[in-house]
Short mmCIF file of C-alpha atoms in Angstrom, two decimals:
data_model
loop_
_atom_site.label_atom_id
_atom_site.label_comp_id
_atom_site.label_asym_id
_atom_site.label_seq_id
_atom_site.Cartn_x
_atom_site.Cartn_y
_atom_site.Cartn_z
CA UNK A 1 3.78 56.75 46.23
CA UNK A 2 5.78 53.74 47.83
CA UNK A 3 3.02 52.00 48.33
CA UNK A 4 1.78 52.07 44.31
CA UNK A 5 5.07 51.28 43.34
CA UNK A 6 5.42 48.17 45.52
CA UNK A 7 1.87 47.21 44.22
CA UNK A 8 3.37 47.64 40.40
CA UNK A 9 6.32 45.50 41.35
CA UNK A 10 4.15 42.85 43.21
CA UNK A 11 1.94 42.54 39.87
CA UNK A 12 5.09 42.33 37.83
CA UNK A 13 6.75 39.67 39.74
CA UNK A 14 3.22 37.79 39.61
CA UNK A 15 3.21 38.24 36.02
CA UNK A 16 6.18 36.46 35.23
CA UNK A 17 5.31 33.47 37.65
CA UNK A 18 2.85 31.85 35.63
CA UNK A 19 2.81 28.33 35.12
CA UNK A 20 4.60 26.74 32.38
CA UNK A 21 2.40 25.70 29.02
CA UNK A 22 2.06 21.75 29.09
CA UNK A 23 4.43 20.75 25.54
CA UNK A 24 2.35 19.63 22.98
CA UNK A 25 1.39 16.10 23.23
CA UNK A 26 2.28 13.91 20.41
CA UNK A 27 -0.91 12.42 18.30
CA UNK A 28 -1.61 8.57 18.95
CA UNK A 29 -0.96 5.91 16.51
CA UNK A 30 -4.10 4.95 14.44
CA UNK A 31 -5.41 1.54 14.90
CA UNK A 32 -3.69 -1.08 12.47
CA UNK A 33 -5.88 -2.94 10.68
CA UNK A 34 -5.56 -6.86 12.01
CA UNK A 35 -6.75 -10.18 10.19
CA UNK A 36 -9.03 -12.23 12.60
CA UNK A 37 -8.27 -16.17 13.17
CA UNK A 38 -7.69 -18.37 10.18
CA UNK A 39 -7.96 -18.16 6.45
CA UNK A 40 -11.39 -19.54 5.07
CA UNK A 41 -11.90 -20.65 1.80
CA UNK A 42 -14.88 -19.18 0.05
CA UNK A 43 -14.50 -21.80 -2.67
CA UNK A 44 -12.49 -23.22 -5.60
CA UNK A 45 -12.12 -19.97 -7.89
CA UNK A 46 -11.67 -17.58 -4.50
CA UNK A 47 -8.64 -17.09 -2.86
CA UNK A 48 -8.47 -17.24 0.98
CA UNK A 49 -10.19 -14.50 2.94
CA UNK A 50 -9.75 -13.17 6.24
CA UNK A 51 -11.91 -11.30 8.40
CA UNK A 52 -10.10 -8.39 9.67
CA UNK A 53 -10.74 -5.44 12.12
CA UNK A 54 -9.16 -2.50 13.82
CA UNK A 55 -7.23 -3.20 16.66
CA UNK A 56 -9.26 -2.64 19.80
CA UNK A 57 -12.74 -2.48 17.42
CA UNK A 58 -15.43 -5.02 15.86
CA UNK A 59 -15.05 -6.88 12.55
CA UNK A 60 -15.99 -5.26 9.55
CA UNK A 61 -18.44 -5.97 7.21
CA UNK A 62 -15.81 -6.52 3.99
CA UNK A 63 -13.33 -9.78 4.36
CA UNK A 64 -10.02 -9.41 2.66
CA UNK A 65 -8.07 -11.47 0.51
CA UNK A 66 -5.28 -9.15 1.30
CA UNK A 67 -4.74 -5.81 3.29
CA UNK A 68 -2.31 -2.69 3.98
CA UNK A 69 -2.59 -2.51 8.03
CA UNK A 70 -1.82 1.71 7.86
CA UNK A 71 -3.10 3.53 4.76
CA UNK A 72 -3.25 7.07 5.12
CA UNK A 73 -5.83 7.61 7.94
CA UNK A 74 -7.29 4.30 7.85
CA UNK A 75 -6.05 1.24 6.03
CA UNK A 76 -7.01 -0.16 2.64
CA UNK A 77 -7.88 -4.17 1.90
CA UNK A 78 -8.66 -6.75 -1.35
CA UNK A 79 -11.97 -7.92 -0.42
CA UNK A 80 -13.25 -11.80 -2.30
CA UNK A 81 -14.48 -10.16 -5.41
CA UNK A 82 -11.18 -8.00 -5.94
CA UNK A 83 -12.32 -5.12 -4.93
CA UNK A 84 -9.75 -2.67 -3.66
CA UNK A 85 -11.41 -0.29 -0.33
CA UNK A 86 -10.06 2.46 1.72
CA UNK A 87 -11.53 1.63 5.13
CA UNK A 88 -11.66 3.78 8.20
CA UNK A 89 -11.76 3.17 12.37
CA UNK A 90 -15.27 4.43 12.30
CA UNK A 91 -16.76 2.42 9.94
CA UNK A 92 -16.68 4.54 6.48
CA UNK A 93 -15.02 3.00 3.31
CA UNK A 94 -14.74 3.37 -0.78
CA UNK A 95 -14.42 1.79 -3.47
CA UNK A 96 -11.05 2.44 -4.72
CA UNK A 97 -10.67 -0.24 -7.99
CA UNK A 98 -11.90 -2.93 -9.22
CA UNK A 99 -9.96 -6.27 -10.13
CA UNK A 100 -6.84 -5.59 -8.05
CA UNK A 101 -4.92 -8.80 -7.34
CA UNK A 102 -2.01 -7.39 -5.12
CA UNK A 103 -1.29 -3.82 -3.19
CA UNK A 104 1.51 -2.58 -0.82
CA UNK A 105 1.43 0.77 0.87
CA UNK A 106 4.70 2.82 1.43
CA UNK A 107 6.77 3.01 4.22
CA UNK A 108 5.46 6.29 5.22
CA UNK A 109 1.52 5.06 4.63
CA UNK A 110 0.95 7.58 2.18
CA UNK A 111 0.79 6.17 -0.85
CA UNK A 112 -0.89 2.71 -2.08
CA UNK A 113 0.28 0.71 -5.08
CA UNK A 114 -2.07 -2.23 -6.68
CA UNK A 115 -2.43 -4.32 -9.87
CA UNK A 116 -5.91 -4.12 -11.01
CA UNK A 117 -5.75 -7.63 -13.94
CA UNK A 118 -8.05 -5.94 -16.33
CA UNK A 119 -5.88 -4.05 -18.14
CA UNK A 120 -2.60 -5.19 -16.40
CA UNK A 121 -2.01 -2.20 -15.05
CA UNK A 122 -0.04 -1.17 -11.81
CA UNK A 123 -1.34 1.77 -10.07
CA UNK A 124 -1.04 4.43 -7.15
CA UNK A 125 -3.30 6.09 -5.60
CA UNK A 126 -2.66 9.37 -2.86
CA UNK A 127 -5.75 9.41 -1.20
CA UNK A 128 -6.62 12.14 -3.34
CA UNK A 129 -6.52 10.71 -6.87
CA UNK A 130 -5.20 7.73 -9.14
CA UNK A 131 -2.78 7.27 -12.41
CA UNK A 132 -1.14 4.52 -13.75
CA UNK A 133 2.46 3.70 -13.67
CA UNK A 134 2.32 0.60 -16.61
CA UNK A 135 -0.49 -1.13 -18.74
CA UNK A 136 -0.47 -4.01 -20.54
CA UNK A 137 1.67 -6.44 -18.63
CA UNK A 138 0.51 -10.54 -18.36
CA UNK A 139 1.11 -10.30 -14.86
CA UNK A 140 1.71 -8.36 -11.68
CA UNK A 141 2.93 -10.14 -8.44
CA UNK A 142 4.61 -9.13 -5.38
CA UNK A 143 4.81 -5.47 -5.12
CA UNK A 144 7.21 -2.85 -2.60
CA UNK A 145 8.40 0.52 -2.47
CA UNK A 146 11.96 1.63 -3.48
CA UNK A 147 11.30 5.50 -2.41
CA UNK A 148 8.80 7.16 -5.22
CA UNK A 149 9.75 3.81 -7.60
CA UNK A 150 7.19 0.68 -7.28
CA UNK A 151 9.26 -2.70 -7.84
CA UNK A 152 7.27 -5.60 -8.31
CA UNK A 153 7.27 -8.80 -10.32
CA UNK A 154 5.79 -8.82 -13.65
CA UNK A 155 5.78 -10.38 -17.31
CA UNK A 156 5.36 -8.61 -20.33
CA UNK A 157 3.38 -10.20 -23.19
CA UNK A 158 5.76 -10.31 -25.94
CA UNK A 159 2.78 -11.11 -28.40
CA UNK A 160 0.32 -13.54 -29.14
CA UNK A 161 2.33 -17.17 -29.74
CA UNK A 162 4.93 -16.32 -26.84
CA UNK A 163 4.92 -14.33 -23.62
CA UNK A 164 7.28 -12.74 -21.83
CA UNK A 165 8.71 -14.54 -18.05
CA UNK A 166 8.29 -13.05 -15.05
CA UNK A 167 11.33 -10.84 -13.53
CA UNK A 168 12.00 -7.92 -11.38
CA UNK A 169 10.67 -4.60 -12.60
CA UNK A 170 10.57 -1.06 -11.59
CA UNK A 171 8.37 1.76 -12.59
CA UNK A 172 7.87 5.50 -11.50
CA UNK A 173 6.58 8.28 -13.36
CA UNK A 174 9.06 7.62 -15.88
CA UNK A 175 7.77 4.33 -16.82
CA UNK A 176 8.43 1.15 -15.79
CA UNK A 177 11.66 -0.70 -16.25
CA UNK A 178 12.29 -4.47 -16.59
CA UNK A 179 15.58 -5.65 -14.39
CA UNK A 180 15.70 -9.33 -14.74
CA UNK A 181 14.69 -12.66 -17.09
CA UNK A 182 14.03 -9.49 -19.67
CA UNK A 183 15.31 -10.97 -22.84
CA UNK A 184 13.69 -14.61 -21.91
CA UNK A 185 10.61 -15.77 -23.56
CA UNK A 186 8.10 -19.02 -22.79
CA UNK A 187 8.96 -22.11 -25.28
CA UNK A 188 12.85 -20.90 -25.34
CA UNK A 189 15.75 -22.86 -23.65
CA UNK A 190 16.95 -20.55 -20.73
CA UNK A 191 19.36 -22.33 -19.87
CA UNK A 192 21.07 -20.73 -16.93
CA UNK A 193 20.11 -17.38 -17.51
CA UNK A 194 16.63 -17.07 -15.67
CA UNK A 195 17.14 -15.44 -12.81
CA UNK A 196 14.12 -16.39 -9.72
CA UNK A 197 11.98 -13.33 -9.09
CA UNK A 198 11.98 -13.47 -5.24
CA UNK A 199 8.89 -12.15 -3.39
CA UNK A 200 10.50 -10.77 -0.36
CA UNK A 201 10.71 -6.39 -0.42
CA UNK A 202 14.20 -6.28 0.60
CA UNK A 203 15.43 -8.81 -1.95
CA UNK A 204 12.53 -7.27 -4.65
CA UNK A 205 14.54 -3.66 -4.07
CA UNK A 206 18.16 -5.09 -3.93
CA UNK A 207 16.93 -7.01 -7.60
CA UNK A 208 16.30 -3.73 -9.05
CA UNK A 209 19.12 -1.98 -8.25
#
């Protein structure tokens, strides 16, 4: 009777001498997405392309124009022809738009915001699906996140003889929202009143605020 209860102990004691469960380990970075040597030219009408890779991988078969180095999983680039792409470590991409002239990602690389010149529309896509924060404007520029709002540089046609200028603007899914040179149109005197749109994010945000 001892002797079973000393075995009961023993298998008790072993029991609660296991070793430890290793903590979780954290998930490594993704690859950014990295422009390779210089700028080339393609020629007069195309802007300067890069070609670009993921770190630590080969080239890929699209140059860009411009590029988001963390998009989602992957990252997303402008190729020569304006064609926006979500590209991937492994090699996969798509077609996201067509036209785009400028795109910034957020800060937390899950959402992508681009100016496709067609319709002069700025748009953001989830990874999951598309829709359009403004149409119609004469021109979309530099472009940054303000939390969910996009703010960007833009001009508004103000009809045919005379266009709007370009300013600071904002737009969410309550529309978009014109901050500075608003009132000023091409062919008037300005005078003192127009304002420089400047193209870095942190004075683009501080503009529309």
């Amino acid at each position: 009777m001892l002797a079973r209860a000393a075995l009961a102990g023993l298998l008790l004691a072993s029991s609660g001498c296991q070793a430890p469960a290793e903590p979780a380990r954290a998930p490594l970075p993704l690859p950014a997405l990295v422009a390779l040597g210089e700028a080339r030219r393609a020629g007069l009408d195309q802007p300067p392309s890069f070609a670009v890779a993921f770190e630590g991988g080969a080239a890929l078969d699209r140059r860009a124009t411009r590029f988001v180095p963390r998009w989602r999983d992957g990252a997303a680039l402008i190729d020569p022809e304006g064609r926006l792409y979500q590209v991937w470590p492994d090699g996969r991409r798509r077609m996201l738009a067509d036209g785009v002239t400028a795109l910034a990602a957020s800060d937390d690389a899950a959402r992508l915001a681009y100016a496709v010149r067609t319709d002069g529309s700025l748009r953001l896509h989830d990874g999951e699906a598309e829709r359009s924060l403004t149409e119609g404007m004469a021109s979309i520029g530099a472009l940054t996140f303000d939390g969910e709002a996009v703010v960007f540089v833009g001009a508004r046609p103000a009809g045919a003889a005379r266009g709007g200028v370009a300013g600071v603007w904002s737009a969410d899914r309550g529309g978009a929202r014109c901050h500075t040179n608003c009132d000023l149109r091409v062919g008037d005197g300005w005078g003192d009143r127009f304002v420089p749109p400047p193209t870095e994010p942190a004075a683009l945000r501080e503009a529309a605020r």
